Structure formats: structure tokens, C-alpha cells
Short mmCIF file of C-alpha atoms in Angstrom, two decimals:
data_model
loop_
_atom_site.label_atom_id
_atom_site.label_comp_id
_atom_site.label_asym_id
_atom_site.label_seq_id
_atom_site.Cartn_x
_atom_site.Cartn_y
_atom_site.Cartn_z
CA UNK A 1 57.65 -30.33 76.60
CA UNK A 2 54.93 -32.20 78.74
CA UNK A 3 55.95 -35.98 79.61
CA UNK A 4 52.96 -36.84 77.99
CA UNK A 5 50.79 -35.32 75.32
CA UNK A 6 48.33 -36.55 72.61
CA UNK A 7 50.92 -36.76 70.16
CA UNK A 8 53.30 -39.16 72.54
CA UNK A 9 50.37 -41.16 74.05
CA UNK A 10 49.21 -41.89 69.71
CA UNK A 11 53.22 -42.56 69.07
CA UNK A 12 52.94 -45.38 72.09
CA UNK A 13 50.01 -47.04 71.26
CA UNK A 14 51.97 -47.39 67.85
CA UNK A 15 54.84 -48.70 69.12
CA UNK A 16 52.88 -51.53 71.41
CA UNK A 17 50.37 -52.28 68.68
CA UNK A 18 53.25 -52.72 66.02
CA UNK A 19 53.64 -56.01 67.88
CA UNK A 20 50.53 -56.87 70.49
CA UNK A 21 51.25 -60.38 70.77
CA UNK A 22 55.00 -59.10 72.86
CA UNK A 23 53.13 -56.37 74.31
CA UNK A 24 50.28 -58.52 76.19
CA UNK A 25 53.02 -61.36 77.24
CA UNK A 26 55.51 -58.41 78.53
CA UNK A 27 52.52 -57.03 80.66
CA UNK A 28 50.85 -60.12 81.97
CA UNK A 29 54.21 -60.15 84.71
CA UNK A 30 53.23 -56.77 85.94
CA UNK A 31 49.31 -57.63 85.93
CA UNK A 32 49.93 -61.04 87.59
CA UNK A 33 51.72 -59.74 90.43
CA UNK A 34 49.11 -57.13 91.08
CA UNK A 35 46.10 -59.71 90.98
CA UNK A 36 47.96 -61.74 93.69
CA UNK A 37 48.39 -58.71 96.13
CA UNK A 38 44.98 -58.50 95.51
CA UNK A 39 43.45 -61.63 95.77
CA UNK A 40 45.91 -62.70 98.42
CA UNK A 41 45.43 -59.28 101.04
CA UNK A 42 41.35 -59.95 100.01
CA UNK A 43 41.20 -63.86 101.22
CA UNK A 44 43.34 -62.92 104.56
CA UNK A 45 40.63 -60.55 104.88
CA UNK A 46 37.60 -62.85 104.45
CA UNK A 47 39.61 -65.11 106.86
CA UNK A 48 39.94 -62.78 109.46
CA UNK A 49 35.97 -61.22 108.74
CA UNK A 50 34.90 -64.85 109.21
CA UNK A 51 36.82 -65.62 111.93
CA UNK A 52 35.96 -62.61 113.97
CA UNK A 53 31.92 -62.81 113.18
CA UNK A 54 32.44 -66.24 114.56
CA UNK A 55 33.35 -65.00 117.88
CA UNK A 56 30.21 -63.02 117.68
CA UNK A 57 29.51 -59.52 119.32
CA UNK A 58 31.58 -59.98 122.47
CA UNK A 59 32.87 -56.55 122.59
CA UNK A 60 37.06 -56.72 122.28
CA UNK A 61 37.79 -55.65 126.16
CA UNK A 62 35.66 -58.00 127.43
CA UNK A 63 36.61 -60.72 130.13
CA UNK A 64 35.26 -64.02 131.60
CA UNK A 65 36.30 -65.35 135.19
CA UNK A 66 35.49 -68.72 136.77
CA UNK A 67 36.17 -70.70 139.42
CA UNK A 68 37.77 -74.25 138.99
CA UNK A 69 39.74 -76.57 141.84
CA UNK A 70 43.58 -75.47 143.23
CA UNK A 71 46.38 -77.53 142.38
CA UNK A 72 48.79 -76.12 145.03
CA UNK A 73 48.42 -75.59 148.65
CA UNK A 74 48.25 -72.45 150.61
CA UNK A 75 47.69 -71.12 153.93
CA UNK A 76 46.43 -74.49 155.61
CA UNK A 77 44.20 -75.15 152.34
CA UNK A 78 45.07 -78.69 151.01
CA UNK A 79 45.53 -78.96 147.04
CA UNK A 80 42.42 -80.20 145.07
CA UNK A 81 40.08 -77.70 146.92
CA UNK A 82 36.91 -76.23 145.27
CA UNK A 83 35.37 -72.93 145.99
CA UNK A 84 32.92 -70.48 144.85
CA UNK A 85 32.33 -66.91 143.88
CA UNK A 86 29.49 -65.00 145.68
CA UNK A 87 28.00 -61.47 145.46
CA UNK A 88 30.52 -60.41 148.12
CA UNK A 89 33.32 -61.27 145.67
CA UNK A 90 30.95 -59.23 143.38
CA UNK A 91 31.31 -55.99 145.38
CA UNK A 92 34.85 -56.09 145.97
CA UNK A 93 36.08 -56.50 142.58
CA UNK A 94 33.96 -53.55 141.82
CA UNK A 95 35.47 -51.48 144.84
CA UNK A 96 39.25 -52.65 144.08
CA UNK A 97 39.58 -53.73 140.29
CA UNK A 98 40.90 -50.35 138.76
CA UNK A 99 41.19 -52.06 135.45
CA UNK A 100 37.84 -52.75 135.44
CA UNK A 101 34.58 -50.71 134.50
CA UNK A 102 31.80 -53.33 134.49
CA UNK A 103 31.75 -56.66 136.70
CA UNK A 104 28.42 -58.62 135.50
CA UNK A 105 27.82 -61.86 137.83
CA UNK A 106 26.25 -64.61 135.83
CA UNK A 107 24.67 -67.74 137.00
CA UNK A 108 23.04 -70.84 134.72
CA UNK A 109 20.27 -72.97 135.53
CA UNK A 110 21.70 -76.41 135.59
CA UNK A 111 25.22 -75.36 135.08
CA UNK A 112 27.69 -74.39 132.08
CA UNK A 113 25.86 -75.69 129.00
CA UNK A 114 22.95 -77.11 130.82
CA UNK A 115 19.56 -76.94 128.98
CA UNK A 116 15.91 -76.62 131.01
CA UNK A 117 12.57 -78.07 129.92
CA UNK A 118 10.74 -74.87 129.35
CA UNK A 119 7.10 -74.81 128.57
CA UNK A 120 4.16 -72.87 127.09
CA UNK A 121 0.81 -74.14 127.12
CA UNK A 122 1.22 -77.28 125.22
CA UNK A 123 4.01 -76.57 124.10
CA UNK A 124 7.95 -76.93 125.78
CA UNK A 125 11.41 -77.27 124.52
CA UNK A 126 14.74 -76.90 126.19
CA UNK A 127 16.57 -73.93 126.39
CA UNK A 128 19.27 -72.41 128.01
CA UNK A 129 17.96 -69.95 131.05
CA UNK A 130 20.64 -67.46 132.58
CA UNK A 131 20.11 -65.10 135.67
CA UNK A 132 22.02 -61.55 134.20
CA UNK A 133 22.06 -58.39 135.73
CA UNK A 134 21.66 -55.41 132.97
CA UNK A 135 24.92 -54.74 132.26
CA UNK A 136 25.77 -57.61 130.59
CA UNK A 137 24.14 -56.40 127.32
CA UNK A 138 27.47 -53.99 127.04
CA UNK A 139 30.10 -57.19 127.20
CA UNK A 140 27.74 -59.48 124.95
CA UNK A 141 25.78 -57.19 123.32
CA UNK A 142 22.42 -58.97 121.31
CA UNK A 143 19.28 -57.07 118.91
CA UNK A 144 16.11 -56.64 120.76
CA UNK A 145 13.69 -57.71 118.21
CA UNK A 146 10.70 -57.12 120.24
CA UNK A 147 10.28 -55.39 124.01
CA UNK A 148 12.91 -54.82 125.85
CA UNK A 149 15.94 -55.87 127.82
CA UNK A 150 16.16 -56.81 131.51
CA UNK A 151 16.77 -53.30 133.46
CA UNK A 152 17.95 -51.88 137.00
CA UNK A 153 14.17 -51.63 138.52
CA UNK A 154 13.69 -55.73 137.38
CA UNK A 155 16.70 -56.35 139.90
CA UNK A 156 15.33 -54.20 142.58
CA UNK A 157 12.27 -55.52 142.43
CA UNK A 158 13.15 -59.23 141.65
CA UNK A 159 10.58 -59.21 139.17
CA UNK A 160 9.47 -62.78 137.42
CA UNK A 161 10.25 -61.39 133.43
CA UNK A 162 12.17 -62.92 131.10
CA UNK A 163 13.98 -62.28 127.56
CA UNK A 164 13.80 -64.94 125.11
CA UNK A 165 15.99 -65.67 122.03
CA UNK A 166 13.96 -65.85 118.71
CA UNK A 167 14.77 -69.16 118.22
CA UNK A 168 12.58 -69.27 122.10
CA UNK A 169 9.96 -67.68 119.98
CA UNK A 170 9.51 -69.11 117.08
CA UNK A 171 9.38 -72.86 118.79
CA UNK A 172 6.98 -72.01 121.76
CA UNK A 173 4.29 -69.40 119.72
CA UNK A 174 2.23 -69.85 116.73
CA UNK A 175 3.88 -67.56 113.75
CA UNK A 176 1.85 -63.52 114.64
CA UNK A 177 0.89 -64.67 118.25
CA UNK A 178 1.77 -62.06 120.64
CA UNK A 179 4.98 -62.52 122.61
CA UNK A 180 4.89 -59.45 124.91
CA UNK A 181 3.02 -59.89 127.77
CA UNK A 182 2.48 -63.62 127.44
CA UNK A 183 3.90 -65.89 130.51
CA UNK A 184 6.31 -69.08 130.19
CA UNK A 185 6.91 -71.87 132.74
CA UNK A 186 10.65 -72.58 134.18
CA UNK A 187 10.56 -75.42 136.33
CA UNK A 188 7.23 -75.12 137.30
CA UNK A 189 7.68 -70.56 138.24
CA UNK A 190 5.98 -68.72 135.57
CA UNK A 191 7.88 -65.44 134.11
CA UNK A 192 6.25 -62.92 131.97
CA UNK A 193 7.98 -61.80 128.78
CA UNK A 194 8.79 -58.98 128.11
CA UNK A 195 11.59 -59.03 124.95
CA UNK A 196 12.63 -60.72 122.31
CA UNK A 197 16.27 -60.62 121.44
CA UNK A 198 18.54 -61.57 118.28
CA UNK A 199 22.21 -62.70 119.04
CA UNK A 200 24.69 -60.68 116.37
CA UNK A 201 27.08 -64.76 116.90
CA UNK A 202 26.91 -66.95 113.55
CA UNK A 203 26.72 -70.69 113.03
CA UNK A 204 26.48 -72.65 115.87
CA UNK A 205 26.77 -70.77 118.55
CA UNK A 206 23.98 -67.84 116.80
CA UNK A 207 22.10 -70.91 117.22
CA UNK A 208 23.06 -71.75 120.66
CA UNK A 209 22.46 -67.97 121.57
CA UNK A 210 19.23 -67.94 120.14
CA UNK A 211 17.66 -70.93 122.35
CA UNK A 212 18.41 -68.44 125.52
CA UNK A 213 16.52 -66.96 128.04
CA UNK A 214 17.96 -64.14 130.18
CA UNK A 215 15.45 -63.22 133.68
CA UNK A 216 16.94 -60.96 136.05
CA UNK A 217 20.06 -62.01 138.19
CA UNK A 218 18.30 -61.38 141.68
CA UNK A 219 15.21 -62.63 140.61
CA UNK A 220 17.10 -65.80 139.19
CA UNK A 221 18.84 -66.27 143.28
CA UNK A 222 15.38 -66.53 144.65
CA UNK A 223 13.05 -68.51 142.41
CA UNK A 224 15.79 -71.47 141.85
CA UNK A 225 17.46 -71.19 145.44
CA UNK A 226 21.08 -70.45 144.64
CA UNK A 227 21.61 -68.23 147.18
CA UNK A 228 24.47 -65.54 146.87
CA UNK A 229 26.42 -68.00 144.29
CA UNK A 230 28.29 -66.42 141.67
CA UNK A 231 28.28 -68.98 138.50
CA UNK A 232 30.86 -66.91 136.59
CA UNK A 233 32.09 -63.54 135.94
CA UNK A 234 31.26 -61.37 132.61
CA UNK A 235 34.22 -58.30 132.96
CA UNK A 236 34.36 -54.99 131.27
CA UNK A 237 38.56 -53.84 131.19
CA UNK A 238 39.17 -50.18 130.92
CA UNK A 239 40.25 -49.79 127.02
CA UNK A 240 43.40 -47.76 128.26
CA UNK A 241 44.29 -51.33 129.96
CA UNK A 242 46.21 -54.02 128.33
CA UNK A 243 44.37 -56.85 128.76
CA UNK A 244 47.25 -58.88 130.03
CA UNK A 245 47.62 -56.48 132.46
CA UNK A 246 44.17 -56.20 133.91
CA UNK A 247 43.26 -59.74 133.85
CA UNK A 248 46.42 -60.22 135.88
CA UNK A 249 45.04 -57.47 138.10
CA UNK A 250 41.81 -59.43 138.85
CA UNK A 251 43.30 -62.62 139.50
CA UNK A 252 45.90 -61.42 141.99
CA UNK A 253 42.64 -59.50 143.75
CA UNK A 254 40.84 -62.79 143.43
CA UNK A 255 43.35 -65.34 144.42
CA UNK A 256 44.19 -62.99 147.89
CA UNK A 257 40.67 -62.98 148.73
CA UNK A 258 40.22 -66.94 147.95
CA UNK A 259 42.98 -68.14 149.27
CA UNK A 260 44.76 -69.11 146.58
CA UNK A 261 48.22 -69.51 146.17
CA UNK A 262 49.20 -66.62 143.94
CA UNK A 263 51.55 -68.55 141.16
CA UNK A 264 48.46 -71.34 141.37
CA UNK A 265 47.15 -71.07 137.45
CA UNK A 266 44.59 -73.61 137.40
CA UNK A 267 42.37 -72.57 140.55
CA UNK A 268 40.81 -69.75 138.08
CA UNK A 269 39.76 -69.59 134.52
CA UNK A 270 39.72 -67.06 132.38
CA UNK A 271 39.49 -65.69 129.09
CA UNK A 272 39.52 -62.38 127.32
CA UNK A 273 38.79 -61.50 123.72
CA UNK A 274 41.16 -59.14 123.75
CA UNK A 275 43.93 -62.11 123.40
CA UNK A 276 42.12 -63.42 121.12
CA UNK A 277 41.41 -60.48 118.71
CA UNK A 278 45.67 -59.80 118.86
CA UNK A 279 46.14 -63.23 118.15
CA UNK A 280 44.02 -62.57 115.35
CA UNK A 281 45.38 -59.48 114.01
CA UNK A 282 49.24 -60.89 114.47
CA UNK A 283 47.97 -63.79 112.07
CA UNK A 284 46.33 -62.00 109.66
CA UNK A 285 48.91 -59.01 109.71
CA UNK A 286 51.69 -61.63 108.72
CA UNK A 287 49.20 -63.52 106.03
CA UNK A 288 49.04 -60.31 104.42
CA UNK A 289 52.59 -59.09 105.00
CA UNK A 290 53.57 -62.82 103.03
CA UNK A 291 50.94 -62.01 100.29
CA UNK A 292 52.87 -58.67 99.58
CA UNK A 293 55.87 -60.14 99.74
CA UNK A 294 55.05 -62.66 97.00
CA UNK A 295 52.86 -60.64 95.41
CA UNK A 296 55.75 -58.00 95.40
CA UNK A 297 58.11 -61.24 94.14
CA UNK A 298 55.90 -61.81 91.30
CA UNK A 299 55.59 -57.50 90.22
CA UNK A 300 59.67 -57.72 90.48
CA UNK A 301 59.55 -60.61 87.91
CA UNK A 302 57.10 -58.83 85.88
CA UNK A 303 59.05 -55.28 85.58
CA UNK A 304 61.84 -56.78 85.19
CA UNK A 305 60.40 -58.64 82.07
CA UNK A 306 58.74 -54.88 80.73
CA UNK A 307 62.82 -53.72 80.91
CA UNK A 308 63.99 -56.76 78.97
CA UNK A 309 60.90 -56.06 76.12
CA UNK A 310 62.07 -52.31 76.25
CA UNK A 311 65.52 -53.08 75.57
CA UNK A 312 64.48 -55.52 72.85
CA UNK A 313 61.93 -52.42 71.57
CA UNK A 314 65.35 -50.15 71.63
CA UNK A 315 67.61 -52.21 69.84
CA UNK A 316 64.73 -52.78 67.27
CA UNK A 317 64.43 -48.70 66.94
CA UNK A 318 67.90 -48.16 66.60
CA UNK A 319 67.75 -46.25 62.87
CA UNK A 320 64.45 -44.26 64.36
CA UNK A 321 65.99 -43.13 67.29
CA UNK A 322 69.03 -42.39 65.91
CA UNK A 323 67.13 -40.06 63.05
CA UNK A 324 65.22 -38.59 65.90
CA UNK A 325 68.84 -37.40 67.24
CA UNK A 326 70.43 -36.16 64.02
CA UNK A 327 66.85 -34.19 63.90
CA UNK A 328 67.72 -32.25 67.23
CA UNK A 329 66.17 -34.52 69.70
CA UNK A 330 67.84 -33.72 72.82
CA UNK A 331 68.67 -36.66 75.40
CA UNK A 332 66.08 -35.63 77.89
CA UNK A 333 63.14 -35.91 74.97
CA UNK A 334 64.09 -39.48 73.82
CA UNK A 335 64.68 -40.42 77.25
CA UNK A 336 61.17 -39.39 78.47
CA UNK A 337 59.52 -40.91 75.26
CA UNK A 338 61.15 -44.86 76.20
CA UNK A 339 60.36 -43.99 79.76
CA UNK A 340 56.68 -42.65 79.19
CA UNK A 341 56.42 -46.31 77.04
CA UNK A 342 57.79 -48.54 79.78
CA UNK A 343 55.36 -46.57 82.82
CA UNK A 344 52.29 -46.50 79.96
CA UNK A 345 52.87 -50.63 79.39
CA UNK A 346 53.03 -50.58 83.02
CA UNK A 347 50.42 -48.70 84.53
CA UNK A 348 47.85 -50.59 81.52
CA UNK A 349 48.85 -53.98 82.99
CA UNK A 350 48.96 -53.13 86.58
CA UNK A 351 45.48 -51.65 86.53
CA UNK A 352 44.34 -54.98 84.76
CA UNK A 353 45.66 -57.30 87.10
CA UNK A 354 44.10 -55.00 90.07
CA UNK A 355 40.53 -54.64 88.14
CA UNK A 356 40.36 -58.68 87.43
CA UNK A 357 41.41 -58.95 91.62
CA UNK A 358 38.68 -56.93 92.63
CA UNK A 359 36.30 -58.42 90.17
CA UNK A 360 37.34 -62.15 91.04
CA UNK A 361 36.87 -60.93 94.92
CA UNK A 362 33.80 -59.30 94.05
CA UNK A 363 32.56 -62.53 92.33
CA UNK A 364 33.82 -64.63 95.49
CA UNK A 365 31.52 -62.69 97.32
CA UNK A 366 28.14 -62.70 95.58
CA UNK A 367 28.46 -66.39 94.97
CA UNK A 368 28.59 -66.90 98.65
CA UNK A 369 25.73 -64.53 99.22
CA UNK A 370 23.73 -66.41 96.85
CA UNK A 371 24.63 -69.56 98.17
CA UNK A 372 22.87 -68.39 101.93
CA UNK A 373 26.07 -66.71 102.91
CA UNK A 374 27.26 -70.34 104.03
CA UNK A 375 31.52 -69.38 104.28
CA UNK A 376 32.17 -71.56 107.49
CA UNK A 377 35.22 -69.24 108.33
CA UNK A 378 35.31 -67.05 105.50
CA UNK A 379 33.28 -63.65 104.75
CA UNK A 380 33.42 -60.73 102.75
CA UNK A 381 36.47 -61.27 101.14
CA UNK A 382 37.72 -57.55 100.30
CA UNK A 383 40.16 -54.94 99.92
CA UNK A 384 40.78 -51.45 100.97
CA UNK A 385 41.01 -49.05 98.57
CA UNK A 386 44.47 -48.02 100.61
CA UNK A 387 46.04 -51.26 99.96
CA UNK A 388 45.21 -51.13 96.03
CA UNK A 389 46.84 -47.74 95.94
CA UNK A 390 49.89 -48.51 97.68
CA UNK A 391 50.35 -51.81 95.12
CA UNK A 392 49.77 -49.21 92.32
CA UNK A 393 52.45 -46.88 94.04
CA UNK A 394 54.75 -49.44 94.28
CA UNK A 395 54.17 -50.49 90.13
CA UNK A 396 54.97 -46.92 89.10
CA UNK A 397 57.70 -46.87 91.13
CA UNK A 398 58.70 -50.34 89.34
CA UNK A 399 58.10 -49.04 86.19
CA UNK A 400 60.05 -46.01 86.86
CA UNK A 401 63.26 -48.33 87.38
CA UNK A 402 62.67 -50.48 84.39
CA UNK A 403 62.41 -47.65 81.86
CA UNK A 404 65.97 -46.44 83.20
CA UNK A 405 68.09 -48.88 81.65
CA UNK A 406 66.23 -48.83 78.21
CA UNK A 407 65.84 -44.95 78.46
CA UNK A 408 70.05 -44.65 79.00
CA UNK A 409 70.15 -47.24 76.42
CA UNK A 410 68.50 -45.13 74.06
CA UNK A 411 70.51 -42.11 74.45
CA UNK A 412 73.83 -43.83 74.28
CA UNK A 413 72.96 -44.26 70.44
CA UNK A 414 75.05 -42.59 68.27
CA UNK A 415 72.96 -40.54 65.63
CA UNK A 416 75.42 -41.92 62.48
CA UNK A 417 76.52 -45.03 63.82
CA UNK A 418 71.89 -45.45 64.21
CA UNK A 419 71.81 -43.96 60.37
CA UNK A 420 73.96 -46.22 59.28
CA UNK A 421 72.46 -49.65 60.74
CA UNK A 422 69.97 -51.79 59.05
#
């Protein structure tokens, strides 16, 4: 006999529409705790999409290295002292950093957030210029729009190009002017463009991004007379690397070369967005492991509700069940029949709650698209079609346990003592 069959599935569908009004209550328990899994595991998810677009493209094994003032002395150096990073440093992390597989020097015209008066024609505005070597594109990677990106023969021959952000474009040419080709002015040099570029950031610092301008890093040395100055470090760590491991690599390197006293952890700043993207993960891992848990909390309730309902529907069927037995129904077939009613009354709700989840999530997200996409910290709120089957796995498996009782409840009914009752 199959566990379920047209005849048993139009004999359950009698049973729960005898009495609908019980039926829906009993269910919305199982349905409830689904939608929160749901819901719950999507928002931790929009969180952490929204949270990790805001840190933009930086590519996860990426590093940043500065220079700052010691706070310790060391070998004859007082405390307090300032120093510099130069393309000398440059060459020797790339000859000794084995955790390492790209060191990109950086420098800034006017310093760390410092903003030039750029013009064009009549035109100016002020903008953010950088001297980059090519490389750099692989630790913060941006769209070239238009053009290209800086390359090894611009460094070789300290060509006088430049890469502008769109936001560069749209604010220093007239809308279908051509961009390619054209020349700007930085502090009085003029640089030919030759790209356009698109940062992949978001909010504020897309905007930031944007209002850039990247000319080649030798080029950069000579036209604003910064000699062999290193502003900062842009690192590449070898993915096999943890990135606690290799940034203390490159400090130790750094600090002997410098210097520095080697427990001194102010003379050097750094960051990494590999620590950031595990911080990430270990806060969004434990959001949703709490959402399952309560979600879980609130599925328990629910099947435990669908066994009290069943044991209600038993006692209720007493005189059927007991005819059934007098009839020849063995244990095992009135058994399966409560237990295909409890999993049925189960599976219905469960599928519910996880279809109104998806569909509130869904409705989250094209109200935010239609709004401009404007989350803040929250995007894309969704869920993957793993975690919606293991929540359905783990209902059966809840419905499984609360047809038991009623099921053994069933077949402890004695087929005269049933007859007999009213």
C-alpha cells in the first residue's frame, strides 16, 4: 500500500476541510516559523550585500600601508620621529615580501584627501589627482567607460596622460564632446586623456571615486617634484596567506628597514579588507545562525501545536478508526493514514510560510529598486534556494515527530471499546 495515493490524499482533504477554521490556526505555527527563517536569513543577507558594496570593489586580499610617527625609541632614534617610504622601500618589499604578489606605490597631490583645482578651457573644478602605477587596477579595480587605463609603456615613458572619473567628465565637457584625446590642466602641466573610468564603490565614496584622476606614478614624481616619495602602499597578499599573517610579514620587513622598534604599533598603518570581510562574515554568520535558531523556536511551537490538533482529530475519530480496525485495518495502515495527515497539514503550511517569505523579500526588493535603489546599508535582500530547502528538511522532519504520538495514539484503540463510544 503506497503512503499516499489518490484515495488517501481525497480522505485528508476531508478530514481538514470537516473543520478549516482548526486546520488554518493549527498550521499558521508551522508557516510562521518558516516565514521568519526566511525573512530573517534574507535581511542578514541584504545587510551583509549592502555592507560589502559599500566597501566597494577592493578585491578581499588586498592591503594598504602607510607611514605615521614612532611612539617608542630604537636604535638612537628618539620617540615622535617621522619618516617616509620611497621607491627603494618599493623594490625591497617586492624582492623580500613572500606573502605578497603586487606592491602598488601611490602618491596624492596635496596629500590624503586633498582636492586640486583642475581646469578645462573655461571650465575647472576640484578633483582628487593620484600618481598610480598599472597595477593598481587589480587591488581597486574600476569600469573603463571610455579609452583606456594607465599602462607599463606610460611609466617608462613618463608620459603626461591621465584617467578621469565620470563624474571628471561630465563637470569639465559639454554632454557628446569628445573626451579622448582632449588635454586638461593640473596646476598649470597639461595631460592628455586618454580614459574614462567608472568606480564599482556606492554612496559617498562612488562619489568620491568618481571626482578622480589617476596619471602615471613616474610621470606624477616629475611634473609635481616629489621625488622618490612613496605616499602610501596599495598590497596584493598571496590568497594562500592569512592576512594576519602576511600583513605581519610586511611590517616586520618594514619596521627592520625603518628603524622601527619592532613591538612599536603606531609608527605604521595599515589595513586589509581581508579583516574586514571576516569580520563581516563572523557577523552575519551568527545573525543568521540566531534567525534559525528562533526561527527553528517558532517551527518547534508550531509542530508541536499540529500534534496537539492531531490528537484532538484522534480522539474525535475514535468510532471511525476503531470500525476501520474491526474491518481488517492493520496497525501499520492507520498509522500511515494519521501520519500522512499530520506531514500533509505540515508540508501545506510550511510551503506557505516559505512562499509569503520569498514574496515579502521579493517585494522588499523591487520597492527599493523603484525607489532609485536608495538602501543606505541594505541590498538585495535574498535567500538561497539551499537555505529554503534545509528549513523545509527540517519541517518534514518536524512533522515526522508530531504525527508519532497521534499515529501510536491511534493504534492503541481498541476496535470494540471504539464501536462502542459515542
Amino acid at each position: 500500500m503506497r503512503f499516499f495515493d489518490r484515495d488517501r490524499a481525497l480522505e485528508i482533504l476531508q478530514v481538514f476541510l470537516t473543520n478549516p477554521f482548526r486546520t488554518v490556526l493549527s498550521g499558521i505555527g508551522v508557516g510562521w516559523g518558516l516565514f521568519m527563517i526566511v525573512v530573517t536569513v534574507g535581511a542578514a543577507n541584504g545587510l551583509e550585500n549592502g555592507v560589502s558594496s559599500d566597501m566597494g570593489g577592493r578585491v578581499k586580499n588586498s592591503m594598504f600601508l602607510w607611514s605615521q610617527s614612532t611612539s617608542k625609541p630604537h636604535k638612537g632614534f628618539k620617540r615622535g620621529r617621522r619618516f617616509e617610504f620611497n621607491n627603494a622601500d618599493t623594490e625591497f618589499l617586492r624582492e623580500n615580501a613572500t606573502s605578497i604578489t603586487l606592491v602598488a606605490p601611490r602618491n596624492q597631490l596635496g596629500g590624503h584627501r586633498g582636492s586640486n583645482n583642475i581646469t578645462r578651457g573655461t571650465k575647472s573644478g576640484a578633483f582628487n589627482v593620484y600618481g598610480d602605477e598599472p597595477g593598481y587596477i587589480n587591488i581597486d579595480p574600476v569600469k573603463i567607460v571610455k579609452g583606456r587605463y594607465l599602462n607599463e609603456g606610460d611609466l617608462e615613458n613618463d608620459r603626461k596622460i591621465a584617467v578621469i572619473g565620470k563624474t571628471v567628465n561630465h563637470l569639465l565637457y559639454e554632454e557628446g564632446e569628445e573626451v579622448i584625446g582632449s588635454t586638461i590642466r593640473v596646476q598649470g602641466i597639461l595631460f592628455t586623456v586618454v580614459g574614462v573610468y567608472s568606480t564599482f564603490k556606492t554612496g559617498e565614496d562612488a562619489e568620491e571615486d568618481n571626482s578622480s584622476i589617476f596619471i602615471p606614478y613616474t610621470t606624477f614624481s616629475k611634473s609635481f617634484h616629489t621625488g622618490d616619495r612613496v605616499g602610501w602602499y596599495s598590497l596584493l597578499m598571496d590568497e594562500s596567506i592569512h592576512a594576519d599573517s602576511a600583513a605581519a610579514e610586511v611590517l616586520s620587513l618594514m619596521m627592520q628597514r625603518k628603524n622601527v622598534h619592532p613591538k612599536d604599533n603606531r609608527a605604521m598603518g595599515h589595513w586589509s579588507m581581508a579583516s574586514e570581510f571576516e569580520e563581516i562574515e563572523t557577523l552575519f554568520s551568527s545573525f543568521r545562525l540566531i534567525s534559525f535558531i528562533f526561527g527553528g523556536l517558532a517551527l518547534l511551537a508550531g509542530a508541536i501545536g499540529i500534534m496537539n490538533i492531531m490528537l484532538i482529530t484522534v480522539r474525535e475519530r475514535t468510532q471511525e478508526l476503531g470500525i476501520r480496525r474491526a474491518m481488517g485495518a492493520t496497525p501499520f495502515t492507520v498509522m500511515s493514514q494519521i501520519m500522512a495527515e499530520t506531514i500533509f497539514l505540515t508540508t501545506i503550511s510550511g510551503l506557505a510560510g516559505v512562499s509569503l517569505g520569498v514574496a515579502s523579500l521579493e517585494g522588499v526588493n523591487k520597492f527599493m529598486q523603484s525607489s532609485g535603489g536608495s538602501g543606505g546599508s541594505f541590498r538585495n535582500p535574498e535567500v538561497s534556494l539551499n537555505i529554503v530547502l534545509i528549513a523545509l528538511g527540517v519541517m518534514l522532519v518536524m512533522g515526522l515527530i508530531s504525527g508519532i504520538l497521534p499515529a501510536l495514539r491511534a493504534v492503541a484503540i481498541r476496535p470494540v471499546e471504539a464501536i462502542r463510544s459515542e
